[in-house]
Short mmCIF file of C-alpha atoms in Angstrom, two decimals:
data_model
loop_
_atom_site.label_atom_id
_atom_site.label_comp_id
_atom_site.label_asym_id
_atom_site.label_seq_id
_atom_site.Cartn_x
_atom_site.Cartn_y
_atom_site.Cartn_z
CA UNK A 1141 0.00 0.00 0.00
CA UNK A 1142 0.56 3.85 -0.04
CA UNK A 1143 1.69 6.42 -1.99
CA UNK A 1144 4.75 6.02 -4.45
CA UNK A 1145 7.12 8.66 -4.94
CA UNK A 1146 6.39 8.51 -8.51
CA UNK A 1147 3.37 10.65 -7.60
CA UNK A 1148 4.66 13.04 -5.64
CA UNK A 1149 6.07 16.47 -6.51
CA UNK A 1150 9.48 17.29 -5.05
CA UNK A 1151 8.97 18.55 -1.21
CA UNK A 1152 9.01 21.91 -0.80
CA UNK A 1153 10.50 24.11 2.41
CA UNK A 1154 8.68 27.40 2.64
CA UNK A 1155 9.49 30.32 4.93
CA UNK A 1156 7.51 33.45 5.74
CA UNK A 1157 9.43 36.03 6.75
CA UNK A 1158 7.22 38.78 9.21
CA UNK A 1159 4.98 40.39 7.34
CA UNK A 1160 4.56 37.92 4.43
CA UNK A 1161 0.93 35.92 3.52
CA UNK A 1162 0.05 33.88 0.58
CA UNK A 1163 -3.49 35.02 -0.82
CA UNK A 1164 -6.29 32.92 -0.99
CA UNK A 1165 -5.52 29.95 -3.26
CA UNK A 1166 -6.99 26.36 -4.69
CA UNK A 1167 -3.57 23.92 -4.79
CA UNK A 1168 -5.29 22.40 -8.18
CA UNK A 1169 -3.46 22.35 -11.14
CA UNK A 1170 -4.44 24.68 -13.96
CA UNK A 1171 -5.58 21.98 -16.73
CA UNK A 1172 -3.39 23.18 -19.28
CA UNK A 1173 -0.73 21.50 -16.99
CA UNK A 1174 -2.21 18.18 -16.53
CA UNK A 1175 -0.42 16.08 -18.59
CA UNK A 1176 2.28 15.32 -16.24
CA UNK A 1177 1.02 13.29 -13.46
CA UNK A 1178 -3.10 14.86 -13.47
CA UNK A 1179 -4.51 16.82 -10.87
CA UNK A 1180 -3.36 17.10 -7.58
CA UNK A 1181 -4.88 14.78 -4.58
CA UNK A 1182 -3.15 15.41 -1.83
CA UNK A 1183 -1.66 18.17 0.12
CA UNK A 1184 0.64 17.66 2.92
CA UNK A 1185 1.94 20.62 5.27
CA UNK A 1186 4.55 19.85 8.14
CA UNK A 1187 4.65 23.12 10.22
CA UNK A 1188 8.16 23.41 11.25
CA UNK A 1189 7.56 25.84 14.01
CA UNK A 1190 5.44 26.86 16.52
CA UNK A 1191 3.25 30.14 16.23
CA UNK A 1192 0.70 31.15 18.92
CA UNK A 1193 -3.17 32.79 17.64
CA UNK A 1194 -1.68 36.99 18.22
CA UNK A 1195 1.14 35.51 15.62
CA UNK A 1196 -0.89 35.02 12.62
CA UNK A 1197 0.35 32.80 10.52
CA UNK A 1198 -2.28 30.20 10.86
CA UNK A 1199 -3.68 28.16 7.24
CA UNK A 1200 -7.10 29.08 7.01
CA UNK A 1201 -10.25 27.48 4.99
CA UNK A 1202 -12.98 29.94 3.44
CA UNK A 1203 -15.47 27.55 2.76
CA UNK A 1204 -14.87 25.16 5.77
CA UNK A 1205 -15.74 25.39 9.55
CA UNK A 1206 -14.37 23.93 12.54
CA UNK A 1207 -15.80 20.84 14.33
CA UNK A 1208 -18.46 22.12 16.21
CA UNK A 1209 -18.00 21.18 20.00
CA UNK A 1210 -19.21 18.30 20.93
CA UNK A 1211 -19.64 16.25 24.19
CA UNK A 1212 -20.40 13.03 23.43
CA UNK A 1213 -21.87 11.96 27.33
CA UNK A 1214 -24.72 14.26 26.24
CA UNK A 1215 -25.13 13.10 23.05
CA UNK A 1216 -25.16 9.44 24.66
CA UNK A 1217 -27.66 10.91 27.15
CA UNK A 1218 -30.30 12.71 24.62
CA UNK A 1219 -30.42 9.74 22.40
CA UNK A 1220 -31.42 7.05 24.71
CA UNK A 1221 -34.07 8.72 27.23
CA UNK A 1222 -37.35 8.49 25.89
CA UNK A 1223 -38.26 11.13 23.77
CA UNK A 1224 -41.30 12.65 25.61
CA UNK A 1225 -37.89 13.48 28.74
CA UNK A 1226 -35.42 14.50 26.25
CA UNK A 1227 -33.97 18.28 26.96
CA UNK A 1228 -35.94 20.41 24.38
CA UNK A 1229 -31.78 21.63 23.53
CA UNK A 1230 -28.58 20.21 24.14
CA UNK A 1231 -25.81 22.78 25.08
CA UNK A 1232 -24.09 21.65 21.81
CA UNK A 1233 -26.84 20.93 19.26
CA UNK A 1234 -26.37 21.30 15.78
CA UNK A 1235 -28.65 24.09 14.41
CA UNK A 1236 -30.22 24.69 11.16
CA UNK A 1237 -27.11 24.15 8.75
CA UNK A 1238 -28.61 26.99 6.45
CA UNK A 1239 -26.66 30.19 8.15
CA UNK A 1240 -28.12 33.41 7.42
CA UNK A 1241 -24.86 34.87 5.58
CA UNK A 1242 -25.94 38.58 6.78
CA UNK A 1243 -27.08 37.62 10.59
CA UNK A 1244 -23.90 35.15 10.86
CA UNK A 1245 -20.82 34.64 9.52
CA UNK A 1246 -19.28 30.94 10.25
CA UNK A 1247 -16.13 31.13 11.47
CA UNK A 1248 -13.68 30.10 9.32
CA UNK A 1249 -11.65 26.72 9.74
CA UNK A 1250 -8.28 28.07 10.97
CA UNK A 1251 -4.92 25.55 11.71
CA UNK A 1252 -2.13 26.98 13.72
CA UNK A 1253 1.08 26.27 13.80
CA UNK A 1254 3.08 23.64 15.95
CA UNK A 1255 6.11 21.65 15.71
CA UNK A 1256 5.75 18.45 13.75
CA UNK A 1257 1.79 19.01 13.15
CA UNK A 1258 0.88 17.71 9.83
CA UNK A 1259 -2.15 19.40 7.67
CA UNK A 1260 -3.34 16.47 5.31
CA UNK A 1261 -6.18 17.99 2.93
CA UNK A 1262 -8.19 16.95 -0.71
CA UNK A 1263 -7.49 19.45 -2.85
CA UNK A 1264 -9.41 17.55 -5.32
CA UNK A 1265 -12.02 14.79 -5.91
CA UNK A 1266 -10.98 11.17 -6.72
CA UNK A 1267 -12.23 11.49 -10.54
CA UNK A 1268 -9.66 14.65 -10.53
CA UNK A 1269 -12.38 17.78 -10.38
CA UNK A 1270 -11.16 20.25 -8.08
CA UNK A 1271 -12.88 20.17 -4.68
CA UNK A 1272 -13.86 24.42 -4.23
CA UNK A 1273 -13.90 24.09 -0.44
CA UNK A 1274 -10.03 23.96 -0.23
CA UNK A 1275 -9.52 27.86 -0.92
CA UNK A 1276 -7.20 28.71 1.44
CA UNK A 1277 -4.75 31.13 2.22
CA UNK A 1278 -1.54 31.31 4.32
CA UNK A 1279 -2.74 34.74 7.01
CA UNK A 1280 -0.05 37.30 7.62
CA UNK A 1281 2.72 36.03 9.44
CA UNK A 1282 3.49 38.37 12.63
CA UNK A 1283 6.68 36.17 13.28
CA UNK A 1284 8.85 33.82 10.90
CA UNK A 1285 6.95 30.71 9.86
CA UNK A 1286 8.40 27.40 8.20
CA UNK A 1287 6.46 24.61 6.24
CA UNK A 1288 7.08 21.54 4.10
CA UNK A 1289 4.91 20.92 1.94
CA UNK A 1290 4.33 17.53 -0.57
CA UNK A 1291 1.55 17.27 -2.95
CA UNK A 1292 0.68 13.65 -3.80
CA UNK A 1293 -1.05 13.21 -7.92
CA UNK A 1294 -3.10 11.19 -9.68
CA UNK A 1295 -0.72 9.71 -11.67
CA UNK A 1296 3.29 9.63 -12.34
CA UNK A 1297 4.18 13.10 -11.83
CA UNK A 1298 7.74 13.95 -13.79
CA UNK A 1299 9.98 16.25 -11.04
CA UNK A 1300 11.00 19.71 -12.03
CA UNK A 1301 14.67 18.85 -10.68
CA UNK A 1302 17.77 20.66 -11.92
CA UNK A 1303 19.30 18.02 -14.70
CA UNK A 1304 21.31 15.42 -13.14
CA UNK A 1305 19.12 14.86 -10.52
CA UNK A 1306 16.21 12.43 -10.52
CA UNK A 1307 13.60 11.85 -7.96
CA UNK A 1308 14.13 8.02 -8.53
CA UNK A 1309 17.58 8.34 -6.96
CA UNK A 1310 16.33 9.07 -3.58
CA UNK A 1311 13.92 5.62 -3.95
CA UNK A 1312 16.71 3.50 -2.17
CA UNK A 1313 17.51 6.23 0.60
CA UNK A 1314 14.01 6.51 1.38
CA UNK A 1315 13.13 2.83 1.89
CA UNK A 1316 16.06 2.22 4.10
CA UNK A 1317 15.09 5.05 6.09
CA UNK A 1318 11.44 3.81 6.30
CA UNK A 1319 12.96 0.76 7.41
CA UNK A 1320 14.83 1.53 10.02
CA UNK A 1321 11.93 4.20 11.11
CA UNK A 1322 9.51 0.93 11.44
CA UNK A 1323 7.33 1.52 8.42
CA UNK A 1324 5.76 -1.18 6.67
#
């Protein structure tokens, strides 16, 4: 199982110095460019630093929303009394999902920063079509910020690497170190 590196684009290390952001943005790949290796699946951030909420630099989702809270002992508890003694409202119910764009906005699905966290997301659908609820952006960083970043194809996906070097190379290096981390 898994991914082969065949599919994946070459890693990327990103910094953002203070004061830099990266607009909103789909990680899709324009389909004039599609030929080598289809549209993108996966996208994998590694934060490489820790950044706390008054630092910006958090990814955040337009189009998505964080979990809503949810205590599952109540949950338990309003499903299996009777319904004529159920609480008329649990303390974390789920309203109407319809929001009222003008009363409410939702807030927006925000990740932060920390060591070794890993942000896996879809960028598209398995068929290829662009899932729309990945715009994101990269907010305003108030204090440096590192990433890695991977993106994972449909297909074989031929590395933009200076000539000489070849993705393939690092095949051996990889599985010995995948090895000796434990992986199957």
């Amino acid at each position: 199982g898994g991914v082969g590196l065949e599919r994946m684009e070459e890693p990327q290390i990103v910094r953002y110095r203070t004061g830099e952001e990266f607009s909103w943005h789909y990680d899709e790949i324009p389909s004039s460019q599609l030929s080598n290796g289809g549209q993108r699946q996966a996208t994998l951030l590694v934060y490489l630093n820790d950044l706390d909420e008054d630092q910006g630099s958090g990814t955040v989702f337009r189009d998505l929303t964080p979990p809503i809270p949810y205590d599952r002992d109540d949950a338990i508890d309003n499903e299996t009394r009777p319904s004529s003694s159920k609480r008329s409202k649990s303390k974390h119910s789920i309203n109407n999902t319809h929001t009222n764009q003008h009363q409410h906005q939702p807030p927006q699905l925000t990740v932060r920063p920390k060591t070794g966290m890993a942000l896996l997301f879809f960028p598209s659908f398995r068929d290829g079509t662009p899932d729309i609820r990945t715009l994101h952006k990269g907010e305003v960083a108030l204090s440096q910020k590192m990433i890695a970043q991977v993106w994972v194809h449909e297909r074989e996906y031929r590395a933009g690497v200076p000539e000489g070097n070849r993705q393939e190379d690092a095949v051996e290096g990889v599985e010995r170190e995948w090895e000796r981390l434990g992986f199957p």
